[in-house]
Coordinates of C-alpha atoms (C1' of nucleotides) in Angstrom, one line a residue:
Chain A
M158 CA 85.7 -2.2 6.8
M159 CA 84.8 -0.8 10.3
K160 CA 83.6 2.5 8.9
K161 CA 80.7 0.9 7.0
Q162 CA 79.4 -0.6 10.3
L163 CA 79.7 2.7 12.1
I164 CA 77.8 4.6 9.4
M165 CA 75.1 1.9 9.3
D166 CA 74.7 2.1 13.1
K167 CA 74.5 5.8 13.4
A168 CA 72.3 6.1 10.3
L169 CA 69.9 3.6 11.6
E170 CA 69.3 5.7 14.8
L171 CA 68.5 8.7 12.7
F172 CA 66.4 6.8 10.2
A173 CA 64.4 5.3 13.1
D174 CA 63.0 8.6 14.2
Q175 CA 63.2 10.7 11.1
G176 CA 62.8 8.2 8.2
F177 CA 65.0 7.9 5.2
E178 CA 64.0 11.2 3.4
S179 CA 64.3 13.5 6.4
T180 CA 67.7 12.2 7.3
S181 CA 70.5 13.9 5.4
V182 CA 73.9 12.5 4.7
Q183 CA 75.2 15.6 6.5
Q184 CA 73.4 14.5 9.7
I185 CA 74.8 11.0 9.4
T186 CA 78.4 12.1 8.9
E187 CA 78.1 14.6 11.8
K188 CA 76.8 11.8 14.1
C189 CA 79.7 9.6 12.9
G190 CA 82.3 12.4 13.3
I191 CA 83.5 12.0 9.7
S192 CA 83.4 14.2 6.7
K193 CA 80.9 14.1 3.9
G194 CA 83.5 12.8 1.5
A195 CA 84.3 9.9 3.9
F196 CA 80.7 8.7 3.7
Y197 CA 81.0 8.3 -0.1
L198 CA 84.2 6.2 0.4
S199 CA 82.1 3.6 2.2
F200 CA 78.8 3.9 0.2
K201 CA 78.3 4.9 -3.4
S202 CA 75.2 6.8 -2.5
K203 CA 72.6 7.3 0.3
D204 CA 70.4 4.8 -1.5
E205 CA 73.1 2.1 -1.4
L206 CA 73.4 2.6 2.3
I207 CA 69.7 2.1 2.8
S208 CA 69.7 -0.9 0.5
A209 CA 72.6 -2.5 2.4
M210 CA 70.9 -1.8 5.7
I211 CA 67.7 -3.5 4.6
D212 CA 69.6 -6.6 3.5
H213 CA 71.7 -6.7 6.6
F214 CA 69.0 -6.6 9.2
M215 CA 66.3 -8.4 7.3
E216 CA 68.6 -11.4 6.7
D217 CA 69.5 -11.4 10.4
I218 CA 65.9 -11.3 11.5
I219 CA 64.7 -13.9 9.1
K220 CA 67.5 -16.2 9.9
E221 CA 66.7 -16.1 13.6
I222 CA 63.0 -16.7 13.1
D223 CA 63.6 -19.5 10.6
R224 CA 66.1 -21.2 12.9
V225 CA 63.6 -21.2 15.8
V226 CA 60.7 -22.4 13.7
K227 CA 62.8 -25.3 12.3
N228 CA 64.1 -26.4 15.6
T229 CA 61.0 -26.4 17.8
N230 CA 58.5 -29.2 18.2
N231 CA 54.9 -28.5 17.2
E232 CA 53.6 -28.3 20.8
E233 CA 55.5 -25.2 21.8
L234 CA 56.0 -23.9 18.2
L235 CA 53.5 -21.0 18.2
Y236 CA 54.5 -19.7 21.6
I237 CA 58.2 -19.8 20.7
F238 CA 57.5 -18.2 17.4
Y239 CA 55.8 -15.2 18.9
Y240 CA 58.3 -14.9 21.7
E241 CA 61.3 -15.1 19.5
T242 CA 59.8 -12.7 17.0
F243 CA 59.2 -10.2 19.7
Q244 CA 62.7 -10.7 21.0
S245 CA 64.1 -10.2 17.6
F246 CA 62.1 -7.1 17.0
Q247 CA 63.1 -5.7 20.3
K248 CA 66.8 -6.5 19.6
H249 CA 66.5 -4.7 16.3
S250 CA 64.0 -2.1 17.5
D251 CA 65.4 0.8 15.6
F252 CA 65.4 -1.2 12.4
T253 CA 61.8 -2.4 13.0
K254 CA 60.7 1.2 13.4
V255 CA 62.4 2.1 10.1
L256 CA 60.7 -0.9 8.5
I257 CA 57.2 0.0 9.7
K258 CA 57.7 3.6 8.7
E259 CA 59.1 3.0 5.3
Q260 CA 56.9 0.1 4.3
T261 CA 54.0 2.5 3.8
H262 CA 55.9 5.6 3.0
T263 CA 59.0 5.1 0.8
I264 CA 58.6 6.2 -2.8
N265 CA 61.7 4.4 -3.9
K266 CA 60.4 1.4 -5.7
E267 CA 63.6 -0.6 -5.2
F268 CA 63.2 -0.5 -1.4
L269 CA 59.6 -1.4 -1.6
L270 CA 60.3 -4.4 -3.8
K271 CA 63.1 -5.5 -1.5
I272 CA 60.9 -5.1 1.6
S273 CA 58.1 -7.0 0.0
Y274 CA 60.5 -9.7 -1.0
Y275 CA 61.7 -10.2 2.6
N276 CA 58.1 -9.9 3.7
S277 CA 57.2 -12.8 1.4
L278 CA 60.0 -14.9 3.0
I279 CA 58.5 -14.3 6.4
E280 CA 55.0 -15.1 5.2
E281 CA 56.3 -18.4 3.8
T282 CA 57.8 -19.3 7.2
I283 CA 54.6 -18.4 9.0
L284 CA 52.5 -20.4 6.5
S285 CA 54.7 -23.5 6.9
M286 CA 54.3 -23.1 10.6
I287 CA 50.6 -22.8 10.4
E288 CA 50.4 -26.0 8.3
R289 CA 52.6 -27.9 10.6
I290 CA 50.6 -26.9 13.7
Y291 CA 47.1 -27.2 12.5
G292 CA 47.4 -29.6 9.6
D293 CA 45.2 -29.8 6.6
K294 CA 41.9 -28.9 8.3
I295 CA 42.7 -25.2 8.4
K296 CA 43.7 -25.1 4.7
E297 CA 40.9 -22.7 3.8
I298 CA 41.7 -20.2 6.5
K299 CA 45.4 -20.3 6.4
Y300 CA 45.7 -16.9 4.8
D301 CA 43.2 -15.5 7.4
L302 CA 45.5 -16.9 10.1
L303 CA 48.6 -15.5 8.4
Y304 CA 47.2 -12.0 8.3
C305 CA 45.9 -12.3 11.9
I306 CA 49.3 -13.4 13.1
K307 CA 50.9 -10.5 11.3
S308 CA 48.3 -8.2 12.8
F309 CA 49.1 -9.5 16.3
I310 CA 52.8 -8.8 15.7
S311 CA 51.8 -5.3 14.5
I312 CA 49.9 -4.7 17.8
Y313 CA 53.1 -5.6 19.6
S314 CA 55.1 -3.2 17.5
E315 CA 52.7 -0.4 18.0
L316 CA 52.4 -0.8 21.7
K317 CA 55.9 -1.7 22.6
L318 CA 58.1 0.0 20.1
F319 CA 56.1 3.2 19.4
Y320 CA 54.3 3.7 22.7
S321 CA 56.7 2.0 25.1
A322 CA 53.9 0.1 26.7
P323 CA 55.1 -1.9 29.7
L324 CA 54.3 -5.4 28.4
D325 CA 55.8 -8.7 29.4
L326 CA 57.0 -10.5 26.3
Q327 CA 56.2 -14.0 27.6
F328 CA 52.7 -12.9 28.7
L329 CA 52.2 -11.2 25.3
A330 CA 53.2 -14.4 23.5
E331 CA 50.9 -16.5 25.6
S332 CA 48.0 -14.2 25.0
F333 CA 48.6 -14.2 21.2
V334 CA 48.9 -18.0 21.2
E335 CA 45.5 -18.3 22.8
K336 CA 44.0 -15.8 20.3
T337 CA 45.5 -17.6 17.3
N338 CA 44.3 -21.0 18.5
L339 CA 40.8 -19.6 19.0
L340 CA 40.7 -18.3 15.5
A341 CA 42.3 -21.4 14.0
K342 CA 39.8 -23.7 15.7
H343 CA 36.6 -21.8 15.3
T344 CA 36.7 -19.6 12.2
T345 CA 34.2 -20.7 9.6
I346 CA 34.1 -17.8 7.3
P347 CA 37.4 -17.7 5.3
L348 CA 38.2 -14.1 4.4
I349 CA 41.2 -14.3 2.1
S350 CA 41.2 -17.1 -0.5
E351 CA 44.0 -18.3 -2.7
E352 CA 42.5 -16.3 -5.6
V353 CA 42.7 -13.1 -3.6
I354 CA 46.3 -13.7 -2.8
Q355 CA 47.1 -14.4 -6.5
A356 CA 45.3 -11.3 -7.6
M357 CA 47.3 -9.0 -5.4
K358 CA 50.7 -10.5 -6.1
H359 CA 53.7 -8.4 -7.3
P360 CA 52.2 -5.1 -8.2
L361 CA 55.7 -3.6 -8.0
N362 CA 58.1 -5.6 -10.1
E363 CA 56.9 -4.1 -13.4
D364 CA 59.1 -1.2 -12.6
V365 CA 62.3 -3.3 -12.6
T366 CA 63.9 -2.5 -15.9
I367 CA 66.4 -4.7 -17.9
E368 CA 69.0 -2.0 -17.4
K369 CA 68.6 -2.2 -13.6
L370 CA 68.7 -6.0 -13.6
L371 CA 71.8 -6.1 -15.8
E372 CA 73.5 -3.6 -13.4
I373 CA 72.8 -5.7 -10.4
I374 CA 73.8 -8.9 -12.1
E375 CA 77.1 -7.6 -13.5
Q376 CA 78.0 -6.3 -10.0
T377 CA 77.3 -9.7 -8.5
I378 CA 79.2 -11.6 -11.2
D379 CA 82.3 -9.5 -10.4
E380 CA 82.1 -10.5 -6.8
M381 CA 81.7 -14.2 -7.4
K382 CA 84.3 -17.0 -7.6
E383 CA 84.2 -19.3 -10.5
S384 CA 81.4 -21.8 -10.1
I385 CA 78.3 -23.4 -11.8
E386 CA 76.3 -20.6 -10.2
K387 CA 78.5 -17.9 -11.7
E388 CA 78.3 -19.5 -15.1
S389 CA 74.6 -19.7 -14.9
L390 CA 74.4 -16.0 -14.0
V391 CA 76.6 -15.1 -17.0
L392 CA 74.3 -17.1 -19.3
L393 CA 71.2 -15.4 -17.7
K394 CA 72.9 -12.0 -18.3
E395 CA 73.5 -12.8 -22.0
E396 CA 69.9 -14.1 -22.3
L397 CA 68.7 -10.7 -21.0
I398 CA 70.7 -8.9 -23.6
E399 CA 69.8 -11.2 -26.4
P400 CA 67.0 -13.8 -25.8
A401 CA 67.8 -17.2 -27.2
L402 CA 67.1 -19.9 -24.6
S403 CA 63.9 -21.8 -23.9
P404 CA 61.8 -21.0 -20.7
A405 CA 62.7 -24.4 -19.2
I406 CA 66.4 -23.7 -19.5
I407 CA 66.0 -20.2 -18.1
K408 CA 64.0 -21.5 -15.2
G409 CA 66.7 -24.1 -14.5
L410 CA 69.5 -21.5 -14.6
I411 CA 67.6 -19.3 -12.1
E412 CA 67.2 -22.4 -9.9
N413 CA 71.0 -22.9 -10.1
V414 CA 71.6 -19.3 -9.1
R415 CA 69.2 -19.4 -6.2
N416 CA 71.6 -21.8 -4.4
K417 CA 74.1 -19.1 -3.6
P418 CA 72.8 -16.9 -0.7
E419 CA 74.2 -13.8 -2.2
C420 CA 72.1 -14.4 -5.4
K421 CA 68.8 -15.0 -3.8
W422 CA 67.7 -11.5 -4.5
I423 CA 68.7 -11.7 -8.1
S424 CA 66.9 -15.0 -8.6
Y425 CA 63.8 -13.4 -7.1
L426 CA 64.0 -10.5 -9.5
L427 CA 64.5 -12.8 -12.5
Q428 CA 61.7 -15.0 -11.4
N429 CA 59.4 -12.1 -11.4
Y430 CA 60.8 -10.7 -14.6
Y431 CA 60.0 -13.9 -16.4
S432 CA 56.7 -14.2 -14.5
F433 CA 57.5 -17.7 -13.1
S434 CA 55.4 -18.3 -10.0
Chain B
M137 CA 36.1 30.0 -0.1
M138 CA 36.1 27.6 -3.1
K139 CA 39.8 27.8 -3.6
K140 CA 40.5 26.3 -0.3
Q141 CA 38.5 23.2 -1.2
L142 CA 40.2 22.9 -4.6
I143 CA 43.7 23.0 -3.0
M144 CA 42.7 20.5 -0.3
D145 CA 41.3 18.0 -2.9
K146 CA 44.3 18.2 -5.2
A147 CA 46.8 18.2 -2.4
L148 CA 45.2 15.1 -0.9
E149 CA 45.7 13.2 -4.1
L150 CA 49.4 14.0 -4.1
F151 CA 49.8 13.4 -0.4
A152 CA 48.2 10.0 -0.8
D153 CA 50.9 8.6 -3.0
Q154 CA 53.9 10.8 -2.1
G155 CA 53.3 11.7 1.6
F156 CA 53.5 15.2 3.0
E157 CA 57.2 15.8 2.7
S158 CA 57.8 14.6 -0.8
T159 CA 54.9 16.7 -2.1
S160 CA 55.9 20.3 -2.8
V161 CA 53.7 23.4 -2.8
Q162 CA 54.8 23.8 -6.4
Q163 CA 53.3 20.4 -7.4
I164 CA 50.1 21.3 -5.6
T165 CA 49.7 24.6 -7.3
E166 CA 50.5 23.1 -10.7
K167 CA 47.8 20.5 -10.2
C168 CA 45.3 23.3 -9.2
G169 CA 46.3 25.5 -12.1
I170 CA 47.1 28.4 -9.8
S171 CA 50.2 30.3 -8.9
K172 CA 52.3 29.8 -5.8
G173 CA 51.3 33.1 -4.4
A174 CA 47.6 32.1 -4.7
F175 CA 48.3 29.1 -2.5
Y176 CA 49.5 31.3 0.3
L177 CA 46.3 33.4 0.0
S178 CA 44.3 30.4 1.1
F179 CA 46.7 28.9 3.6
K180 CA 49.3 30.5 5.7
S181 CA 51.7 27.6 5.2
K182 CA 52.0 24.1 3.9
D183 CA 51.6 22.9 7.5
E184 CA 48.4 24.8 7.9
L185 CA 47.0 23.1 4.9
I186 CA 47.9 19.7 6.3
S187 CA 46.5 20.5 9.7
A188 CA 43.2 21.7 8.1
M189 CA 43.0 18.6 6.0
I190 CA 43.4 16.3 9.0
D191 CA 40.6 18.2 10.8
H192 CA 38.3 18.2 7.8
F193 CA 38.5 14.5 7.0
M194 CA 38.8 13.1 10.5
E195 CA 35.8 15.0 11.7
D196 CA 33.8 13.7 8.7
I197 CA 34.9 10.0 9.2
I198 CA 34.3 10.1 13.0
K199 CA 30.9 11.8 12.5
E200 CA 29.8 9.0 10.1
I201 CA 31.0 6.2 12.4
D202 CA 29.5 7.8 15.5
R203 CA 26.2 8.3 13.8
V204 CA 26.0 4.7 12.7
V205 CA 27.0 3.3 16.1
K206 CA 24.4 5.4 17.9
N207 CA 21.6 4.5 15.6
T208 CA 22.0 0.7 15.3
N209 CA 20.6 -1.9 17.6
N210 CA 22.9 -4.2 19.4
E211 CA 22.2 -7.2 17.2
E212 CA 23.6 -5.9 14.0
L213 CA 25.9 -3.3 15.6
L214 CA 29.2 -5.0 15.0
Y215 CA 28.5 -5.9 11.4
I216 CA 27.2 -2.5 10.6
F217 CA 30.2 -0.9 12.4
Y218 CA 32.7 -2.9 10.3
Y219 CA 30.8 -2.3 7.1
E220 CA 30.3 1.4 7.6
T221 CA 33.9 1.9 8.6
F222 CA 35.1 0.1 5.5
Q223 CA 32.7 2.2 3.4
S224 CA 33.9 5.3 5.0
F225 CA 37.6 4.4 4.5
Q226 CA 36.8 3.5 0.9
K227 CA 35.0 6.8 0.3
H228 CA 38.0 8.7 1.8
S229 CA 40.6 6.2 0.5
D230 CA 43.1 8.9 -0.3
F231 CA 42.9 10.4 3.1
T232 CA 43.1 7.0 4.7
K233 CA 46.3 6.3 2.8
V234 CA 47.7 9.6 4.0
L235 CA 46.7 8.8 7.5
I236 CA 48.3 5.4 7.5
K237 CA 51.5 6.7 6.0
E238 CA 51.9 9.7 8.2
Q239 CA 50.8 8.1 11.4
T240 CA 54.1 6.3 11.7
H241 CA 56.2 8.7 9.6
T242 CA 55.5 12.4 10.2
I243 CA 58.1 14.2 12.3
N244 CA 55.8 17.1 12.9
K245 CA 54.6 16.7 16.6
E246 CA 51.5 18.8 16.0
F247 CA 50.2 16.5 13.4
L248 CA 51.0 13.4 15.5
L249 CA 49.2 14.9 18.5
K250 CA 46.2 15.8 16.3
I251 CA 46.1 12.3 14.8
S252 CA 46.4 10.7 18.2
Y253 CA 43.5 12.9 19.4
Y254 CA 41.2 11.8 16.7
N255 CA 42.4 8.2 17.2
S256 CA 41.4 8.5 20.9
L257 CA 37.9 9.6 19.8
I258 CA 37.5 6.5 17.6
E259 CA 38.8 4.3 20.4
E260 CA 36.1 5.7 22.7
T261 CA 33.5 4.9 20.1
I262 CA 34.8 1.4 19.7
L263 CA 35.0 0.8 23.4
S264 CA 31.4 2.0 24.0
M265 CA 30.3 -0.3 21.2
I266 CA 32.1 -3.3 22.8
E267 CA 30.6 -2.6 26.2
R268 CA 27.1 -2.3 24.6
I269 CA 27.4 -5.5 22.7
Y270 CA 29.1 -7.8 25.2
G271 CA 28.3 -6.2 28.5
D272 CA 30.3 -6.3 31.7
K273 CA 31.6 -9.8 31.3
I274 CA 34.3 -8.8 28.8
K275 CA 35.5 -5.9 31.0
E276 CA 38.9 -7.4 31.5
I277 CA 39.5 -8.0 27.8
K278 CA 38.0 -4.8 26.4
Y279 CA 41.3 -3.3 25.4
D280 CA 42.3 -6.6 23.9
L281 CA 39.2 -6.5 21.8
L282 CA 39.7 -2.8 20.9
Y283 CA 43.2 -3.5 19.6
C284 CA 42.1 -6.6 17.7
I285 CA 39.2 -4.7 16.1
K286 CA 41.7 -2.0 15.1
S287 CA 44.0 -4.6 13.7
F288 CA 41.2 -6.1 11.6
I289 CA 40.5 -2.7 10.2
S290 CA 44.3 -2.4 9.4
I291 CA 44.1 -5.7 7.6
Y292 CA 41.3 -4.3 5.4
S293 CA 43.3 -1.1 4.8
E294 CA 46.4 -3.0 3.8
L295 CA 44.7 -5.4 1.5
K296 CA 42.1 -3.2 -0.1
L297 CA 43.7 0.3 -0.2
F298 CA 47.4 -0.6 -0.7
Y299 CA 47.2 -3.8 -2.6
S300 CA 43.8 -3.4 -4.2
A301 CA 42.8 -6.9 -3.2
P302 CA 39.4 -7.9 -4.7
L303 CA 37.4 -8.2 -1.5
D304 CA 33.7 -7.9 -1.0
L305 CA 33.0 -5.5 1.9
Q306 CA 30.0 -7.3 3.2
F307 CA 31.8 -10.6 3.3
L308 CA 34.8 -8.9 4.9
A309 CA 32.6 -7.4 7.6
E310 CA 30.9 -10.8 8.2
S311 CA 34.2 -12.5 8.6
F312 CA 35.6 -9.9 11.0
V313 CA 32.3 -10.1 13.0
E314 CA 32.9 -13.8 13.5
K315 CA 36.5 -13.3 14.5
T316 CA 35.6 -10.6 16.9
N317 CA 32.9 -12.7 18.5
L318 CA 35.2 -15.6 18.8
L319 CA 37.8 -13.6 20.6
A320 CA 35.2 -11.9 22.8
K321 CA 33.6 -15.1 24.0
H322 CA 36.7 -17.3 24.5
T323 CA 39.7 -15.1 25.4
T324 CA 40.9 -15.9 28.9
I325 CA 44.3 -14.2 28.9
P326 CA 43.8 -10.4 29.0
L327 CA 46.8 -8.8 27.3
I328 CA 46.3 -5.1 27.8
S329 CA 45.2 -4.0 31.2
E330 CA 43.9 -0.6 32.4
E331 CA 47.3 0.0 33.8
V332 CA 49.1 -0.6 30.5
I333 CA 46.7 1.9 28.9
Q334 CA 47.4 4.5 31.5
A335 CA 51.1 4.0 31.3
M336 CA 51.3 4.7 27.6
K337 CA 49.0 7.8 27.6
H338 CA 49.9 11.1 26.1
P339 CA 53.7 10.7 25.3
L340 CA 53.4 13.6 22.9
N341 CA 51.7 16.5 24.6
E342 CA 54.7 17.5 26.6
D343 CA 55.9 19.3 23.4
V344 CA 52.9 21.7 23.4
T345 CA 54.3 25.0 24.6
I346 CA 52.4 27.8 26.2
E347 CA 53.2 30.0 23.3
K348 CA 51.7 27.5 20.8
L349 CA 48.6 27.2 23.0
L350 CA 48.2 30.9 23.2
E351 CA 48.6 31.3 19.5
I352 CA 45.8 28.8 18.7
I353 CA 43.6 30.2 21.4
E354 CA 43.9 33.8 20.2
Q355 CA 43.2 32.8 16.7
T356 CA 40.0 30.9 17.8
I357 CA 38.8 33.8 20.0
D358 CA 39.0 36.2 17.0
E359 CA 36.8 33.9 15.0
M360 CA 34.1 33.4 17.7
K361 CA 31.0 35.3 18.3
E362 CA 30.2 36.7 21.8
S363 CA 29.1 33.9 24.1
I364 CA 29.7 32.1 27.4
E365 CA 32.2 29.9 25.6
K366 CA 34.2 32.8 24.2
E367 CA 34.3 34.4 27.6
S368 CA 35.5 31.2 29.1
L369 CA 38.2 30.9 26.5
V370 CA 39.3 34.5 27.2
L371 CA 39.6 33.7 30.9
L372 CA 41.6 30.5 30.1
K373 CA 43.9 32.6 28.0
E374 CA 44.5 35.0 30.8
E375 CA 45.1 32.1 33.2
L376 CA 47.8 30.8 30.9
I377 CA 49.6 34.1 30.9
E378 CA 49.2 34.7 34.6
P379 CA 47.9 31.7 36.7
A380 CA 45.4 32.8 39.3
L381 CA 42.4 30.5 39.3
S382 CA 41.8 27.2 41.2
P383 CA 41.9 23.8 39.4
A384 CA 38.2 23.4 39.8
I385 CA 37.4 26.7 38.1
I386 CA 39.9 25.9 35.3
K387 CA 38.3 22.5 34.7
G388 CA 34.9 24.1 34.6
L389 CA 36.0 26.6 32.1
I390 CA 37.5 23.9 29.9
E391 CA 34.2 22.0 30.2
N392 CA 32.4 25.2 29.0
V393 CA 34.7 25.6 26.0
R394 CA 34.3 22.0 25.0
N395 CA 30.7 22.6 24.1
K396 CA 31.6 24.5 20.9
P397 CA 32.7 22.1 18.2
E398 CA 35.3 24.4 16.9
C399 CA 36.9 24.4 20.4
K400 CA 37.1 20.7 21.0
W401 CA 40.7 20.6 19.9
I402 CA 41.7 23.4 22.2
S403 CA 39.9 21.9 25.2
Y404 CA 41.8 18.6 24.5
L405 CA 45.1 20.5 24.5
L406 CA 44.2 22.4 27.7
Q407 CA 43.0 19.2 29.4
N408 CA 46.4 17.6 28.6
Y409 CA 48.3 20.7 29.6
Y410 CA 46.6 20.8 33.0
S411 CA 46.9 17.0 33.2
F412 CA 43.2 16.4 33.8
S413 CA 42.2 12.9 32.8
Chain C
dT116 C1' 114.4 12.4 5.8
dT117 C1' 112.3 11.7 1.7
dG118 C1' 108.9 10.5 -1.6
dA119 C1' 105.1 7.6 -3.2
dC120 C1' 100.7 6.4 -2.2
dA121 C1' 96.3 6.0 0.4
dA122 C1' 92.9 8.1 3.3
dT123 C1' 90.3 12.1 4.3
dT124 C1' 88.5 16.6 3.9
dG125 C1' 85.1 20.4 3.1
dA126 C1' 84.3 24.0 -0.3
dC127 C1' 81.6 23.7 -4.0
dC128 C1' 77.9 22.4 -7.8
dG129 C1' 73.4 22.1 -9.7
dG130 C1' 69.0 21.3 -8.1
dT131 C1' 64.9 21.7 -5.0
dT132 C1' 62.5 23.5 -1.1
dA133 C1' 59.0 26.8 1.6
dG134 C1' 57.8 31.2 1.6
dT135 C1' 57.8 36.5 0.1
dC136 C1' 56.5 40.6 -2.3
dA137 C1' 56.7 44.2 -5.9
dA138 C1' 54.3 44.3 -10.1
dT139 C1' 50.5 43.1 -12.8
dT140 C1' 45.7 42.1 -13.9
dA141 C1' 40.7 41.8 -12.8
dT142 C1' 36.8 43.7 -10.7
dT143 C1' 33.9 47.1 -8.9
dA144 C1' 32.0 51.8 -7.8
dT145 C1' 31.3 56.1 -9.4
Chain D
dA217 C1' 35.7 56.2 -18.7
dT218 C1' 38.1 56.5 -14.7
dA219 C1' 39.8 55.7 -10.3
dA220 C1' 40.0 52.7 -6.4
dT221 C1' 40.4 48.3 -4.7
dA222 C1' 41.0 43.5 -4.6
dA223 C1' 42.9 39.2 -6.5
dT224 C1' 46.7 37.0 -8.6
dT225 C1' 51.2 36.3 -10.4
dG226 C1' 56.0 34.4 -10.7
dA227 C1' 60.7 35.9 -10.1
dC228 C1' 63.2 36.0 -6.1
dT229 C1' 65.5 34.6 -1.5
dA230 C1' 67.8 31.8 1.8
dA231 C1' 68.3 27.3 3.3
dC232 C1' 69.1 22.7 2.4
dC233 C1' 69.7 18.6 -0.5
dG234 C1' 72.9 14.5 -2.6
dG235 C1' 77.0 14.1 -4.7
dT236 C1' 81.9 15.6 -6.5
dC237 C1' 86.8 16.4 -6.5
dA238 C1' 91.0 19.3 -6.0
dA239 C1' 93.6 19.9 -2.0
dT240 C1' 95.2 18.4 2.3
dT241 C1' 96.7 15.1 5.7
dG242 C1' 98.4 10.6 7.3
dT243 C1' 101.1 6.4 6.6
dC244 C1' 105.0 3.8 5.7
dA245 C1' 108.9 1.8 2.9
dA246 C1' 113.3 3.0 1.3

DNA sequence: TTGACAATTGACCGGTTAGTCAATTATTAT
DNA sequence: ATAATAATTGACTAACCGGTCAATTGTCAA
């Protein structure tokens, strides 16, 4: 439906400079030139719009970065990574603003969990890139590098997106490549160890209730065609209602489900629910 | 008044995990065990409470960091700076959370301007520190270093304050000292030039109206004892209503006013208003 | 042209917000 | 003890919020 896209676009503009909470459905519908009722024909609630928006843009951004990282040789990789990330952020500048704002601000646990999920996907990509470029020798400082790279990207976001600093993207990427290489080659004091990372993992998912999980699963099942994945999901749903299967079987079913792109989110939630790492 | 402090303390706790907007005056008064009316005896509005809170904590944090930077010899300076900054942030962890949340989120232009003012004070301190430690040779990358140092502090904030990562502050400071030294000694591609800094300066103060300025000035005048500074402020107020004086005289008057700590904010606003750098 | 159906509207609902102010209570001076 | 004054209360207002639904409008086949 066209209407959905229109609402997402206009809402994004408002969210970008007011945030989720301060933007009312009224404002969105006015900007779209539609009535309040029409909004609720496209989205069940304001929260559903936000959730859909996060999915839509995050998937797009991650897909772009992943593609670039996969298809670039090691020599240029870091430069291309920075450059394409900045490009992608600039292309989706409104969404990036929203993300930065809401990452620290939203009270809604569902959004936070979702954002942290996509964040973990990006972290995986960056980590695999670091390992490819620098090899085993930086194993102990890989999380240091990860957080520094993320910081550099934040510097870009702050300067370019929030303060409109006149910065050349290629130059920016070059400069950050140099800084990253410096840190990778000479850092001797690792700051963030594997244990630290483990200790701070998933502080959010304890708030995901069975009811909420069942609701999302049922909705997804309805939208799926008959397949092994759908069958697996049905079994997982029954397991949630009345536990009967062994952990090994559950883990296997979750693995099955993960194959379908539209179920990745659910498999992530289930994995956390059953505390599988 | 004791009541004011009580309200600030309790409000800060709520602001830290809900943000300004999502925290109602009702919630604050309940937590204080006072009535809604009593709140408005201490603060004219919710905004005034927030404004007072920003001033109170920012001045405290900046004073601590400034004192440390001034009283430490160059050798240990960077380490002590990081360590004391982290200590200060930990001591004021609720306020730091508020600051991080609202820096990117608040719509209220007055708060943003205030935060960016205090931010510029901290930046000045960091820059003076960089120059003291590394001397003239890093002149071209001083803004790079500034932003990297700020990024490192952000990493601390994210890990420690938001994700409660188990990190040792001394170790953390040591690690960041190494990273900073590495970047200072080997960076060859300056990212942020003087021109970039100039181009992104003060995008906010265009929203400060004469009326708002007059309001703040009048309020401050009432609270001041007779002095050269008060006289200067009265003259500046009259100048705002009916321009008559030369730029040189205005600049001098602003310089006078700046001497009183309680007028620093006003002198900053006036300086921006008259576009003095 | 008619009638069945789908799309769209906006007045309305219950709830929450910041802020006010007449009424009440507490304190102090005499 | 009494009167005057200061401090405190909480019901109240007007505005706004997300969400609903009876009523209206638009569409199209017969």
